[in-house]
Amino acid sequence: MTCLFLLRHGRALLPDEKRRFIGQTDLPLSPVGEEEALAAGHALEGIPFSRFLSSDLRRAARTSELVAPFVKASARLESSLREIDLGAWEGLEMGGVKREYPADYEARGRDFEGFRPPGGESFSDLANRALPFLLELASFPGNVLVVGHSGVFRVLLASVLGISIRQAFLVRQDTGGIHVLSGDAKGLAVERWNWKPAL
């Protein structure tokens, strides 16, 4: 049996406190994000991991570096675990997108899974890119630690739970939070939601 630990990276260093579309924009961790990563490392200490993988975006890779001494392993960086590519929307404020791309913003509301921002990916594209890799991990016995992103983990949760990706956005997923899934290649079950170790 496999036990997947899905650790969302620590909080990224944003230019301000405004809500923005951040996908593959390669931001570093903020000081709070570094603390979240260390707290996650403390919480995971002592768990034997047979595999440790991470997105290669800086906020995830740095989270992995900070966790590594606690789990006594180094992460293998994987580009397939990158967050969704939001194309022309990358870095834009949500309100700005509504003003600058009103037709696209409405189209996204009508087809959340299938809509692609200009030059970017849809959530269906993200699922096609990341899900085969994530589901393959369930074929390996033991504990597997994956450091990644909100969108990537939501497409996996949607698949496991048999819900839409839009519905998966109702699941709380904090930076530095951990989901735990168990099972095998035939199926996974959610054991723990958004476990957030105390700072």
Coordinates of C-alpha atoms in Angstrom, one line a residue:
M1 CA 0.0 0.0 0.0
T2 CA 1.1 3.6 -0.7
C3 CA 0.6 6.6 1.6
L4 CA 0.9 9.9 -0.3
F5 CA 1.7 13.0 1.7
L6 CA 0.9 16.1 -0.5
L7 CA 2.6 19.1 1.0
R8 CA 1.6 22.5 -0.5
H9 CA 4.6 24.8 -0.7
G10 CA 5.0 27.6 1.9
R11 CA 3.6 31.0 1.2
A12 CA 5.2 32.8 -1.8
L13 CA 6.7 36.2 -1.7
L14 CA 4.1 38.3 -3.5
P15 CA 4.6 42.0 -4.6
D16 CA 1.6 43.1 -2.4
E17 CA -1.4 41.7 -0.6
K18 CA -3.7 41.8 -3.6
R19 CA -5.2 38.6 -4.9
R20 CA -3.4 37.6 -8.1
F21 CA -3.3 34.8 -10.6
I22 CA -0.1 33.0 -9.8
G23 CA 0.6 29.8 -11.7
Q24 CA 4.0 29.2 -13.1
T25 CA 5.3 32.6 -12.2
D26 CA 8.5 31.5 -10.4
L27 CA 8.3 33.3 -7.0
P28 CA 10.5 32.6 -4.0
L29 CA 9.2 31.8 -0.6
S30 CA 8.4 34.6 1.8
P31 CA 9.8 34.6 5.4
V32 CA 6.4 33.2 6.5
G33 CA 6.6 30.5 3.8
E34 CA 10.0 29.4 5.1
E35 CA 8.5 29.1 8.6
E36 CA 5.7 27.0 7.2
A37 CA 8.1 24.7 5.4
L38 CA 10.1 24.2 8.6
A39 CA 6.9 23.5 10.6
A40 CA 5.9 20.9 8.0
G41 CA 9.4 19.4 8.3
H42 CA 9.1 19.1 12.0
A43 CA 5.7 17.4 11.6
L44 CA 7.0 14.9 9.1
E45 CA 10.2 14.1 11.0
G46 CA 10.5 10.4 11.7
I47 CA 8.2 9.2 8.9
P48 CA 10.2 6.9 6.6
F49 CA 9.7 8.1 3.0
S50 CA 10.5 5.7 0.1
R51 CA 10.2 8.6 -2.4
F52 CA 10.4 12.4 -2.2
L53 CA 9.4 14.5 -5.2
S54 CA 8.8 18.2 -5.8
S55 CA 7.8 20.7 -8.4
D56 CA 10.8 22.5 -9.8
L57 CA 9.3 25.9 -9.3
R58 CA 11.3 27.9 -6.7
R59 CA 8.6 28.1 -4.0
A60 CA 8.2 24.3 -4.0
A61 CA 11.9 23.5 -4.5
R62 CA 12.8 25.7 -1.5
T63 CA 10.1 24.2 0.6
S64 CA 11.6 20.8 -0.2
E65 CA 15.1 22.0 0.7
L66 CA 13.9 23.1 4.1
V67 CA 12.0 19.8 4.7
A68 CA 14.8 17.6 3.5
P69 CA 16.9 17.5 6.8
F70 CA 13.9 16.4 8.8
V71 CA 13.0 13.5 6.4
K72 CA 16.7 12.7 5.7
A73 CA 16.2 12.7 2.0
S74 CA 16.5 15.1 -1.0
A75 CA 13.7 15.7 -3.3
R76 CA 13.8 14.8 -7.0
L77 CA 12.5 17.9 -8.9
E78 CA 9.8 17.2 -11.5
S79 CA 8.6 19.7 -14.1
S80 CA 5.3 17.7 -14.5
L81 CA 4.4 18.8 -10.9
R82 CA 4.5 22.6 -11.9
E83 CA 1.4 24.6 -11.1
I84 CA -1.0 25.4 -13.9
D85 CA 0.3 27.8 -16.6
L86 CA -2.0 30.9 -16.6
G87 CA -0.4 32.4 -19.7
A88 CA -1.2 36.1 -20.2
W89 CA -3.0 36.2 -16.8
E90 CA 0.1 35.4 -14.8
G91 CA 0.7 37.9 -12.0
L92 CA -2.4 39.9 -12.8
E93 CA -4.8 41.0 -10.1
M94 CA -8.1 39.2 -10.2
G95 CA -10.0 42.4 -10.5
G96 CA -7.7 43.5 -13.3
V97 CA -8.4 40.3 -15.3
K98 CA -12.2 40.9 -15.0
R99 CA -11.6 44.4 -16.5
E100 CA -9.0 43.6 -19.1
Y101 CA -10.4 40.2 -20.3
P102 CA -14.1 40.4 -19.5
A103 CA -15.2 37.9 -22.2
D104 CA -12.5 35.4 -21.2
Y105 CA -13.3 35.8 -17.6
E106 CA -17.0 35.0 -18.3
A107 CA -15.9 32.0 -20.5
R108 CA -13.9 30.7 -17.5
G109 CA -16.9 30.9 -15.4
R110 CA -18.9 28.8 -17.9
D111 CA -16.2 26.2 -18.5
F112 CA -13.9 26.2 -15.5
E113 CA -12.2 22.9 -16.4
G114 CA -11.8 23.5 -20.1
F115 CA -11.0 27.3 -20.3
R116 CA -7.5 28.3 -21.2
P117 CA -6.2 31.8 -20.5
P118 CA -4.4 33.3 -23.6
G119 CA -1.2 31.3 -23.9
G120 CA -1.9 29.1 -20.9
E121 CA -3.3 25.8 -19.8
S122 CA -6.8 24.7 -18.8
F123 CA -7.4 22.6 -15.7
S124 CA -8.1 19.7 -18.0
D125 CA -4.6 20.3 -19.5
L126 CA -3.1 20.3 -16.0
A127 CA -4.9 17.1 -15.2
N128 CA -3.6 15.4 -18.3
R129 CA 0.0 16.6 -17.5
A130 CA 0.1 15.9 -13.7
L131 CA -2.4 13.1 -13.0
P132 CA -0.6 10.2 -14.7
F133 CA 2.6 11.0 -12.8
L134 CA 0.8 11.3 -9.5
L135 CA -1.4 8.2 -9.9
E136 CA 1.7 6.2 -10.9
L137 CA 3.1 7.0 -7.4
A138 CA 0.3 4.9 -5.9
S139 CA 1.8 1.8 -7.5
F140 CA 4.9 2.1 -5.2
P141 CA 4.7 0.7 -1.7
G142 CA 5.6 2.9 1.3
N143 CA 5.3 6.6 2.1
V144 CA 5.7 9.1 -0.7
L145 CA 6.2 12.8 -0.1
V146 CA 5.2 15.2 -2.8
V147 CA 5.8 19.0 -2.5
G148 CA 3.6 20.9 -5.0
H149 CA 0.9 23.3 -5.7
S150 CA -2.8 24.0 -5.0
G151 CA -4.0 23.4 -8.6
V152 CA -2.0 20.2 -9.0
F153 CA -3.3 18.7 -5.8
R154 CA -6.9 19.7 -6.5
V155 CA -6.9 17.8 -9.9
L156 CA -5.7 14.7 -8.0
L157 CA -8.4 15.2 -5.3
A158 CA -11.1 15.7 -7.9
S159 CA -10.0 12.4 -9.5
V160 CA -9.8 10.4 -6.3
L161 CA -13.2 11.8 -5.0
G162 CA -15.0 11.6 -8.3
I163 CA -15.9 15.3 -8.2
S164 CA -15.4 18.1 -10.6
I165 CA -12.2 20.3 -10.4
R166 CA -14.5 23.2 -9.7
Q167 CA -15.9 21.4 -6.7
A168 CA -12.3 20.5 -5.5
F169 CA -11.8 24.3 -5.0
L170 CA -14.2 24.0 -2.1
V171 CA -11.5 22.0 -0.3
R172 CA -9.4 24.2 1.9
Q173 CA -5.7 24.0 1.1
D174 CA -3.4 26.3 3.0
T175 CA 0.2 27.0 2.2
G176 CA 2.3 24.6 4.2
G177 CA -0.8 22.3 4.5
I178 CA -0.7 18.6 4.0
H179 CA -3.2 16.1 2.5
V180 CA -2.7 12.4 3.2
L181 CA -4.0 9.8 0.8
S182 CA -3.6 6.0 1.0
G183 CA -4.3 3.1 -1.3
D184 CA -2.8 1.6 -4.3
A185 CA -2.9 1.8 -8.1
K186 CA -6.5 0.6 -8.1
G187 CA -7.7 3.5 -5.9
L188 CA -6.8 6.0 -3.3
A189 CA -8.7 7.4 -0.3
V190 CA -8.3 10.7 1.6
E191 CA -7.1 10.0 5.1
R192 CA -6.4 13.6 6.2
W193 CA -7.4 17.0 4.8
N194 CA -5.2 20.1 5.0
W195 CA -3.2 19.1 8.0
K196 CA -1.5 22.4 9.0
P197 CA 1.4 22.0 11.4
A198 CA 1.6 24.8 14.0
L199 CA 4.3 27.4 13.4

